[in-house]
Amino acid sequence: MRTRFQQGLDELREKLLRMGGLAEQAVDRACQAYVERDLNRCHMVLENESLINVAEREIDELAFDLLALQQPMAVDLRFILAVTKINSDLERVGDQAVNIAERVMDMVELPPAELPVDIPRMAAAVSAMVRRALESFIEGKAELAQAVLEMDNVVDRMRDEAFIVLVRKMNDTPAVTRQALDALLVARNLERVADHATNIAEDVIFWVRGRDVRHNVEAPATPQPTPGTS
Amino acid sequence: MGVDVQVEQLNAWFGKTQALRDINLKMLANHATAIIGPSGCGKSTFVRCINRMHETVPEARVDGHIRIGELNVYNGTSATQVRRQIGMVFQKPNPFPTMSIYDNVAAGLKLNGFRDRRRLDEIVERSLSMAALWDEVKDALRKQSGASLSGGQQQRLCIARALAVEPEVLLMDEPCSALDPISTSKIEELIFQLKQRYTIVIVTHNMQQASRVAEYTGFFLLGNLIEFDKTEKIFTNPSDKRTEDYITGRFG
């Protein structure tokens, strides 16, 4: 048993989980800030981003060291590759949270407007996706990750509906165009967070099952027939 | 050009101890096949069955079929006939210490009664060139003994010696385990070149080496062939848990 290598893998896993927690918290805070028009929470999201960025670099460095020094194979190699990709996705989730917080900061400057869109419902669905994607990573369960992939369509539909009703609102009530535009951008940011959660789930499936399920096309495990075996 | 090596229901024993169990495997012509597994798993026995070296051990026994192209290794063919088709390179370079570099390469041919001097010169040059050693030794062919070369050069000399008799198959039993990284990379580059002309079977403990040089890899454990597949499949997503545990260092 390669104890030092296993310790490195455990450390990588813990670091990624901590980063996942930061990214998940950033999205939740940004959505709360939207609902409550809370500038304080917006600032917390912006401050939180630097922690995510630091974590991203640390995880990449550790993964790079493990690849270079331990030459991992099979499930360990897939794990490290998955971690580096999930790492990028989590960093982008943090960026989307920052974008939402910036939209909220803009909205707070404007008078409140009644908008025909349920952002909290969409935020709840997106948070659930991020949470489940991270759970699938923690437990190493491809079934949980598979469930996340199926949730992505629901969020896509919510984004499409938000787009239709908010554009209509802008046409009907030009006075709230800026507020509607902010809400529309928030809906788009949330949909992108859902896409990152989907990517994370796909990476978990790759790690656990060794199968590439991206873009709804499953690459064959073995591209060509092999010579005889016993 | 190389030929396929087809192994069917191969079993091997040392006395009462069974070293190989029902091995079925096809090693493709002009490809390198790596054989990996922990010590004592039967991988060296397996390659020694291919050129009938296993039977040189007292009380050793083999059962099953091996075909090298059209040649049936265990059915009425003499061991000498078989070994003419197969070159073998061992873990430690073993040049004939008292012979010159030239004579080391020419030894197999001379042993077979080959006397055409000009033709011998050509074969020695061609073999040393194929082993990527010619440029380093061409000025000392007859002056220097094989044993005076560095370890990496000696191993390439042994490869040249094996190639001189124009085999179809090249068996390599941990050919780089006694070499430094530079010599190792030269041998690996050589394997890459040689498989265009030969069928190569390489036993190695070094999994990075297997992944670098071989298109196919077989994993042996306790005398059984556990898994055989394309090398990238074995090292990225093996089908058998035992293969995965071995290549990830969880046992062995």
Coordinates of C-alpha atoms in Angstrom, one line a residue:
Chain A
M1 CA 0.0 0.0 0.0
R2 CA 1.4 3.4 -1.0
T3 CA 0.7 5.3 2.3
R4 CA 2.2 8.6 1.3
F5 CA 0.3 8.6 -2.0
Q6 CA -2.9 7.7 -0.3
Q7 CA -2.4 10.6 2.1
G8 CA -1.9 12.9 -0.9
L9 CA -5.2 11.7 -2.4
D10 CA -7.0 12.2 0.9
E11 CA -5.6 15.7 1.2
L12 CA -6.7 16.5 -2.3
R13 CA -10.2 15.2 -1.6
E14 CA -10.4 17.3 1.6
K15 CA -9.2 20.4 -0.1
L16 CA -11.7 20.0 -2.9
L17 CA -14.5 19.4 -0.4
R18 CA -13.6 22.6 1.4
M19 CA -13.6 24.5 -1.9
G20 CA -17.0 22.9 -2.7
G21 CA -18.3 24.2 0.5
L22 CA -17.1 27.7 -0.2
A23 CA -18.6 27.7 -3.7
E24 CA -21.9 26.3 -2.5
Q25 CA -22.0 28.9 0.3
A26 CA -21.3 31.7 -2.3
V27 CA -24.2 30.7 -4.5
D28 CA -26.5 30.4 -1.5
R29 CA -25.4 33.8 -0.1
A30 CA -25.8 35.5 -3.5
C31 CA -29.4 34.1 -3.9
Q32 CA -30.3 35.1 -0.3
A33 CA -28.9 38.6 -1.2
Y34 CA -31.2 38.7 -4.2
V35 CA -34.3 37.8 -2.2
E36 CA -33.5 40.1 0.7
R37 CA -31.8 42.9 -1.4
D38 CA -29.0 42.5 1.1
L39 CA -25.8 44.4 0.3
N40 CA -24.0 42.9 3.3
R41 CA -24.3 39.4 1.9
C42 CA -23.2 40.7 -1.6
H43 CA -20.0 41.9 0.0
M44 CA -19.5 38.6 1.8
V45 CA -19.7 36.9 -1.6
L46 CA -17.1 39.2 -3.1
E47 CA -14.7 38.6 -0.2
N48 CA -15.3 34.9 -0.3
E49 CA -14.2 34.8 -4.0
S50 CA -10.5 35.3 -3.1
L51 CA -10.7 32.3 -0.8
I52 CA -12.0 30.2 -3.6
N53 CA -9.3 31.4 -5.9
V54 CA -6.6 30.5 -3.4
A55 CA -8.1 27.1 -2.9
E56 CA -8.2 26.5 -6.7
R57 CA -4.5 27.1 -7.0
E58 CA -3.7 24.9 -4.0
I59 CA -5.7 22.0 -5.4
D60 CA -4.1 22.4 -8.8
E61 CA -0.6 22.4 -7.3
L62 CA -1.2 19.3 -5.2
A63 CA -2.8 17.5 -8.1
F64 CA 0.2 18.4 -10.3
D65 CA 2.6 17.2 -7.6
L66 CA 0.8 13.9 -7.3
L67 CA 0.8 13.4 -11.1
A68 CA 4.5 14.2 -11.4
L69 CA 5.8 12.4 -8.3
Q70 CA 3.5 9.4 -7.9
Q71 CA 2.5 8.5 -11.6
P72 CA -1.0 7.4 -10.6
M73 CA -2.8 4.8 -12.6
A74 CA -6.4 3.7 -13.2
V75 CA -8.9 4.9 -10.6
D76 CA -6.3 7.1 -8.9
L77 CA -5.4 8.7 -12.3
R78 CA -9.1 9.3 -13.0
F79 CA -9.7 10.7 -9.6
I80 CA -6.9 13.3 -9.9
L81 CA -8.1 14.3 -13.4
A82 CA -11.7 14.6 -12.1
V83 CA -10.5 16.7 -9.2
T84 CA -8.7 19.1 -11.5
K85 CA -11.7 19.5 -13.7
I86 CA -14.2 19.8 -10.7
N87 CA -11.8 22.4 -9.3
S88 CA -12.2 24.6 -12.4
D89 CA -15.9 24.2 -12.3
L90 CA -16.1 25.2 -8.6
E91 CA -14.0 28.2 -9.3
R92 CA -16.4 29.2 -12.1
V93 CA -19.4 28.6 -9.7
G94 CA -17.7 31.1 -7.4
D95 CA -17.5 33.6 -10.3
Q96 CA -21.2 33.1 -11.1
A97 CA -22.0 33.9 -7.5
V98 CA -20.0 37.1 -7.7
N99 CA -21.9 38.0 -10.9
I100 CA -25.2 37.5 -9.1
A101 CA -24.0 39.6 -6.2
E102 CA -23.0 42.4 -8.6
R103 CA -26.4 42.2 -10.2
V104 CA -28.0 42.5 -6.7
M105 CA -25.8 45.5 -5.9
D106 CA -27.2 47.1 -9.1
M107 CA -30.8 46.2 -8.3
V108 CA -30.6 47.6 -4.7
E109 CA -29.9 51.0 -6.3
L110 CA -33.2 50.8 -8.1
P111 CA -36.8 50.9 -6.8
P112 CA -38.1 47.4 -6.1
A113 CA -40.3 45.9 -8.9
E114 CA -42.8 43.1 -9.1
L115 CA -41.3 40.7 -11.5
P116 CA -43.1 37.5 -12.9
V117 CA -40.2 35.2 -12.2
D118 CA -39.5 32.9 -9.3
I119 CA -35.7 33.3 -8.8
P120 CA -35.8 31.7 -5.3
R121 CA -37.3 28.5 -6.8
M122 CA -34.7 28.4 -9.5
A123 CA -31.9 29.1 -6.9
A124 CA -33.2 26.3 -4.8
A125 CA -33.1 23.9 -7.7
V126 CA -29.5 25.0 -8.6
S127 CA -28.3 24.8 -5.0
A128 CA -29.7 21.3 -4.8
M129 CA -27.8 20.4 -8.0
V130 CA -24.5 21.7 -6.6
R131 CA -25.1 20.0 -3.3
R132 CA -25.9 16.7 -4.9
A133 CA -23.0 16.9 -7.3
L134 CA -20.7 17.4 -4.3
E135 CA -22.4 14.6 -2.4
S136 CA -21.8 12.3 -5.3
F137 CA -18.1 13.2 -5.1
I138 CA -18.0 12.7 -1.3
E139 CA -19.6 9.3 -1.5
G140 CA -18.1 8.3 -4.9
K141 CA -21.5 7.3 -6.1
A142 CA -22.2 7.6 -9.8
E143 CA -26.0 7.1 -9.3
L144 CA -26.2 10.3 -7.3
A145 CA -24.2 12.1 -10.1
Q146 CA -26.6 10.6 -12.7
A147 CA -29.5 12.2 -10.8
V148 CA -27.8 15.6 -11.1
L149 CA -27.6 15.3 -14.9
E150 CA -31.3 14.7 -15.1
M151 CA -32.0 17.9 -13.0
D152 CA -30.2 20.1 -15.5
N153 CA -33.1 20.1 -18.0
V154 CA -35.4 21.4 -15.3
V155 CA -33.1 24.4 -14.7
D156 CA -32.7 25.0 -18.4
R157 CA -36.5 25.2 -18.7
M158 CA -36.7 27.6 -15.8
R159 CA -34.1 29.9 -17.5
D160 CA -36.1 29.7 -20.8
E161 CA -39.4 30.6 -19.0
A162 CA -37.7 33.4 -17.1
F163 CA -36.3 34.8 -20.4
I164 CA -39.8 34.8 -22.0
V165 CA -41.7 36.4 -19.1
L166 CA -39.0 39.0 -18.4
V167 CA -38.7 40.1 -22.0
R168 CA -42.5 40.5 -22.1
K169 CA -42.3 42.5 -18.8
M170 CA -39.7 44.8 -20.3
N171 CA -42.0 45.4 -23.3
D172 CA -45.1 45.9 -21.2
T173 CA -43.5 48.0 -18.5
P174 CA -40.4 49.8 -19.8
A175 CA -40.0 51.5 -16.4
V176 CA -38.7 48.3 -14.8
T177 CA -36.5 47.3 -17.7
R178 CA -33.3 47.5 -15.6
Q179 CA -34.7 45.4 -12.8
A180 CA -36.0 42.8 -15.3
L181 CA -32.7 42.8 -17.0
D182 CA -30.9 42.2 -13.7
A183 CA -33.3 39.3 -12.9
L184 CA -32.7 37.9 -16.4
L185 CA -29.0 38.0 -15.9
V186 CA -29.3 36.3 -12.5
A187 CA -31.4 33.6 -14.1
R188 CA -28.7 33.1 -16.7
N189 CA -26.0 33.0 -13.9
L190 CA -28.0 30.4 -12.1
E191 CA -28.4 28.3 -15.2
R192 CA -24.6 28.4 -15.7
V193 CA -24.1 27.3 -12.1
A194 CA -26.3 24.3 -12.9
D195 CA -24.1 23.6 -16.0
H196 CA -21.1 23.5 -13.7
A197 CA -22.9 21.2 -11.3
T198 CA -23.6 19.0 -14.3
N199 CA -19.9 19.0 -15.3
I200 CA -19.0 18.0 -11.8
A201 CA -21.5 15.1 -11.9
E202 CA -20.0 14.0 -15.2
D203 CA -16.5 14.1 -13.8
V204 CA -17.7 12.0 -10.8
I205 CA -19.1 9.4 -13.2
F206 CA -15.8 9.4 -15.1
W207 CA -13.9 8.9 -11.9
V208 CA -16.1 6.1 -10.5
R209 CA -17.0 4.3 -13.7
G210 CA -14.3 5.3 -16.1
R211 CA -16.9 6.4 -18.6
D212 CA -17.1 9.7 -20.4
V213 CA -20.7 10.8 -20.5
R214 CA -20.2 14.4 -21.6
H215 CA -22.4 15.9 -24.3
N216 CA -24.8 13.0 -24.0
V217 CA -22.4 10.8 -25.9
E218 CA -20.8 7.9 -24.1
A219 CA -17.4 7.1 -25.5
P220 CA -16.8 3.3 -25.7
A221 CA -14.6 2.0 -22.9
T222 CA -12.5 0.1 -25.5
P223 CA -12.3 1.6 -29.0
Q224 CA -11.1 -1.5 -30.8
P225 CA -11.5 -5.2 -30.4
T226 CA -8.6 -6.8 -28.6
P227 CA -6.7 -10.0 -29.2
G228 CA -7.8 -13.1 -27.4
T229 CA -7.8 -13.4 -23.7
S230 CA -8.3 -16.2 -21.3
Chain B
M1 CA 8.3 -9.1 -40.5
G2 CA 6.9 -10.3 -37.2
V3 CA 4.3 -13.0 -36.8
D4 CA 1.4 -13.5 -34.4
V5 CA 2.2 -15.6 -31.3
Q6 CA -0.9 -17.6 -30.3
V7 CA -1.0 -19.3 -26.9
E8 CA -3.7 -21.8 -26.1
Q9 CA -4.4 -23.6 -22.9
L10 CA -0.9 -23.2 -21.7
N11 CA -0.1 -24.8 -18.3
A12 CA 3.4 -25.0 -16.8
W13 CA 4.8 -26.7 -13.7
F14 CA 8.0 -26.7 -11.6
G15 CA 7.7 -30.2 -10.2
K16 CA 4.4 -30.3 -8.5
T17 CA 4.0 -26.6 -8.3
Q18 CA 1.8 -25.2 -11.1
A19 CA 3.3 -21.9 -12.4
L20 CA 0.9 -21.2 -15.2
R21 CA -2.8 -22.1 -15.5
D22 CA -4.8 -22.3 -18.7
I23 CA -3.3 -19.2 -20.4
N24 CA -4.9 -18.2 -23.6
L25 CA -3.4 -15.2 -25.3
K26 CA -2.7 -13.8 -28.8
M27 CA 0.2 -11.4 -29.2
L28 CA -0.1 -9.6 -32.5
A29 CA 2.6 -9.3 -35.1
N30 CA 4.5 -6.0 -35.1
H31 CA 3.1 -4.9 -31.8
A32 CA 4.7 -4.8 -28.4
T33 CA 2.8 -6.7 -25.7
A34 CA 3.8 -6.1 -22.0
I35 CA 3.4 -8.7 -19.4
I36 CA 3.1 -7.3 -15.9
G37 CA 2.4 -8.8 -12.4
P38 CA 3.9 -9.2 -9.0
S39 CA 7.0 -11.3 -8.4
G40 CA 6.2 -15.0 -8.7
C41 CA 3.1 -14.5 -10.8
G42 CA 4.4 -16.5 -13.7
K43 CA 5.3 -13.8 -16.2
S44 CA 8.9 -14.9 -16.7
T45 CA 7.8 -18.5 -16.9
F46 CA 5.3 -17.5 -19.5
V47 CA 7.9 -15.9 -21.8
R48 CA 10.3 -18.8 -21.2
C49 CA 7.6 -21.2 -22.4
I50 CA 7.4 -19.3 -25.7
N51 CA 11.1 -20.1 -26.6
R52 CA 11.1 -23.5 -24.7
M53 CA 13.6 -22.3 -22.0
H54 CA 11.2 -23.5 -19.3
E55 CA 11.9 -27.1 -20.1
T56 CA 15.6 -26.6 -19.4
V57 CA 14.8 -26.5 -15.7
P58 CA 14.9 -29.9 -14.1
E59 CA 11.4 -31.3 -13.3
A60 CA 9.8 -28.4 -15.3
R61 CA 6.8 -29.4 -17.5
V62 CA 4.6 -27.6 -20.0
D63 CA 1.3 -28.5 -21.5
G64 CA -0.7 -26.6 -24.1
H65 CA -0.1 -25.0 -27.5
I66 CA 2.0 -22.1 -28.7
R67 CA 2.1 -21.1 -32.4
I68 CA 4.6 -18.6 -33.7
G69 CA 3.2 -17.9 -37.1
E70 CA 2.8 -21.3 -38.7
L71 CA 5.4 -22.9 -36.4
N72 CA 4.0 -25.1 -33.7
V73 CA 6.3 -24.7 -30.7
Y74 CA 5.4 -27.8 -28.8
N75 CA 4.4 -30.3 -31.5
G76 CA 7.3 -32.0 -33.2
T77 CA 9.4 -28.9 -33.6
S78 CA 12.9 -28.9 -32.1
A79 CA 13.9 -26.3 -29.4
T80 CA 16.6 -25.1 -31.7
Q81 CA 14.2 -24.5 -34.6
V82 CA 12.0 -22.6 -32.2
R83 CA 14.8 -20.5 -30.8
R84 CA 15.9 -19.5 -34.3
Q85 CA 12.6 -17.7 -34.6
I86 CA 12.9 -16.0 -31.3
G87 CA 15.5 -13.6 -29.9
M88 CA 15.7 -13.1 -26.2
V89 CA 17.0 -10.3 -24.0
F90 CA 17.4 -10.8 -20.3
Q91 CA 17.3 -8.6 -17.2
K92 CA 21.1 -8.3 -16.9
P93 CA 23.1 -7.8 -20.1
N94 CA 25.1 -10.9 -20.8
P95 CA 27.5 -10.3 -23.7
F96 CA 30.2 -13.0 -24.2
P97 CA 32.9 -11.3 -22.1
T98 CA 35.9 -12.6 -24.0
M99 CA 34.5 -11.8 -27.5
S100 CA 34.9 -8.5 -29.3
I101 CA 31.8 -6.5 -30.1
Y102 CA 31.8 -7.8 -33.6
D103 CA 32.0 -11.4 -32.5
N104 CA 29.3 -11.0 -30.0
V105 CA 26.9 -10.0 -32.7
A106 CA 28.1 -12.6 -35.2
A107 CA 28.2 -15.4 -32.6
G108 CA 24.7 -16.9 -33.4
L109 CA 25.3 -16.9 -37.1
K110 CA 28.8 -18.4 -36.8
L111 CA 27.4 -21.1 -34.5
N112 CA 25.0 -21.9 -37.4
G113 CA 27.9 -22.3 -39.8
F114 CA 27.6 -18.9 -41.5
R115 CA 31.0 -18.1 -43.0
D116 CA 30.4 -15.5 -45.7
R117 CA 32.7 -12.7 -44.3
R118 CA 31.3 -9.8 -46.4
R119 CA 27.7 -10.8 -45.6
L120 CA 28.6 -11.2 -41.9
D121 CA 30.0 -7.6 -41.9
E122 CA 26.7 -6.4 -43.4
I123 CA 24.6 -8.2 -40.8
V124 CA 26.7 -7.0 -37.9
E125 CA 26.5 -3.4 -39.1
R126 CA 22.7 -3.7 -39.7
S127 CA 22.1 -5.4 -36.4
L128 CA 24.1 -2.8 -34.4
S129 CA 22.3 0.0 -36.3
M130 CA 18.9 -1.5 -35.5
A131 CA 20.0 -1.7 -31.9
A132 CA 21.0 2.0 -32.1
L133 CA 24.6 1.1 -31.1
W134 CA 26.5 1.3 -34.4
D135 CA 27.5 4.9 -34.2
E136 CA 28.9 4.4 -30.7
V137 CA 31.0 1.3 -31.4
K138 CA 31.8 1.3 -35.2
D139 CA 35.4 2.3 -34.6
A140 CA 36.1 -0.3 -31.9
L141 CA 34.2 -3.3 -33.3
R142 CA 37.1 -5.7 -33.1
K143 CA 39.4 -3.9 -30.7
Q144 CA 36.9 -3.7 -27.7
S145 CA 35.3 -6.6 -25.9
G146 CA 31.5 -6.6 -25.3
A147 CA 32.1 -6.5 -21.6
S148 CA 34.0 -3.2 -21.8
L149 CA 30.8 -1.3 -22.9
S150 CA 28.5 0.5 -20.4
G151 CA 25.5 -1.4 -19.0
G152 CA 23.1 0.3 -21.4
Q153 CA 25.4 -0.4 -24.4
Q154 CA 25.8 -4.0 -23.3
Q155 CA 22.1 -4.4 -23.3
R156 CA 21.8 -2.9 -26.8
L157 CA 24.7 -5.2 -27.9
C158 CA 22.6 -8.2 -26.6
I159 CA 19.6 -6.9 -28.6
A160 CA 21.9 -6.6 -31.7
R161 CA 23.0 -10.2 -31.1
A162 CA 19.4 -11.3 -30.9
L163 CA 18.5 -9.5 -34.1
A164 CA 21.5 -10.8 -36.1
V165 CA 19.8 -14.2 -36.5
E166 CA 16.8 -12.5 -37.9
P167 CA 14.1 -13.7 -35.5
E168 CA 10.4 -13.1 -35.9
V169 CA 9.8 -12.5 -32.2
L170 CA 11.8 -10.7 -29.6
L171 CA 11.3 -11.7 -26.0
M172 CA 12.5 -9.2 -23.4
D173 CA 12.6 -10.2 -19.7
E174 CA 12.9 -6.9 -17.7
P175 CA 15.5 -5.6 -20.2
C176 CA 15.9 -2.2 -18.4
S177 CA 15.7 -3.1 -14.8
A178 CA 19.5 -2.8 -14.4
L179 CA 19.8 0.4 -16.5
D180 CA 19.9 4.1 -15.8
P181 CA 17.1 6.4 -17.1
I182 CA 19.0 7.4 -20.2
S183 CA 19.9 3.9 -21.2
T184 CA 16.3 2.9 -20.4
S185 CA 14.9 5.6 -22.7
K186 CA 17.2 4.4 -25.5
I187 CA 16.0 0.8 -25.1
E188 CA 12.4 2.0 -25.0
E189 CA 12.9 4.1 -28.2
L190 CA 14.5 1.0 -29.7
I191 CA 11.5 -1.2 -28.8
F192 CA 9.3 1.4 -30.5
Q193 CA 11.4 1.2 -33.7
L194 CA 11.8 -2.6 -33.6
K195 CA 8.2 -3.5 -33.4
Q196 CA 7.8 -2.3 -37.0
R197 CA 9.7 -5.5 -37.9
Y198 CA 9.2 -7.8 -35.0
T199 CA 6.7 -9.1 -32.5
I200 CA 7.8 -8.0 -29.1
V201 CA 6.9 -9.4 -25.8
I202 CA 8.3 -7.5 -22.8
V203 CA 8.1 -8.6 -19.2
T204 CA 8.4 -5.6 -16.9
H205 CA 7.9 -4.5 -13.3
N206 CA 7.9 -0.9 -14.4
M207 CA 4.3 0.0 -15.3
Q208 CA 5.2 3.3 -16.8
Q209 CA 7.5 1.4 -19.1
A210 CA 4.7 -0.9 -20.1
S211 CA 2.4 2.0 -20.7
R212 CA 5.1 3.7 -22.8
V213 CA 6.1 0.9 -25.1
A214 CA 3.3 -1.6 -25.4
E215 CA 0.0 -1.5 -27.3
Y216 CA -1.3 -4.5 -25.3
T217 CA -0.8 -5.5 -21.7
G218 CA -1.5 -8.7 -19.9
F219 CA -1.7 -8.9 -16.1
F220 CA -0.6 -12.1 -14.4
L221 CA -1.4 -13.1 -10.8
L222 CA -0.6 -16.5 -9.2
G223 CA -0.1 -18.1 -12.6
N224 CA -3.4 -16.9 -14.0
L225 CA -3.8 -14.3 -16.8
I226 CA -6.2 -12.0 -15.0
E227 CA -6.7 -9.4 -17.7
F228 CA -5.5 -8.7 -21.2
D229 CA -6.4 -5.6 -23.1
K230 CA -5.2 -2.5 -24.8
T231 CA -2.6 -0.9 -22.7
E232 CA -4.5 2.4 -22.3
K233 CA -7.5 0.4 -21.0
I234 CA -5.4 -1.5 -18.5
F235 CA -3.8 1.6 -17.1
T236 CA -6.8 3.9 -17.1
N237 CA -9.8 1.7 -16.5
P238 CA -9.0 -2.0 -16.0
S239 CA -12.0 -4.3 -15.9
D240 CA -10.8 -6.5 -13.0
K241 CA -10.5 -5.2 -9.5
R242 CA -7.3 -7.3 -9.0
T243 CA -5.6 -5.5 -11.9
E244 CA -6.7 -2.2 -10.5
D245 CA -5.4 -3.0 -7.1
Y246 CA -2.0 -4.0 -8.5
I247 CA -1.4 -1.1 -10.8
T248 CA -2.5 1.4 -8.2
G249 CA -0.1 -0.1 -5.8
R250 CA -2.7 -1.4 -3.4
F251 CA -1.0 -4.8 -3.3
G252 CA 2.0 -6.5 -4.8

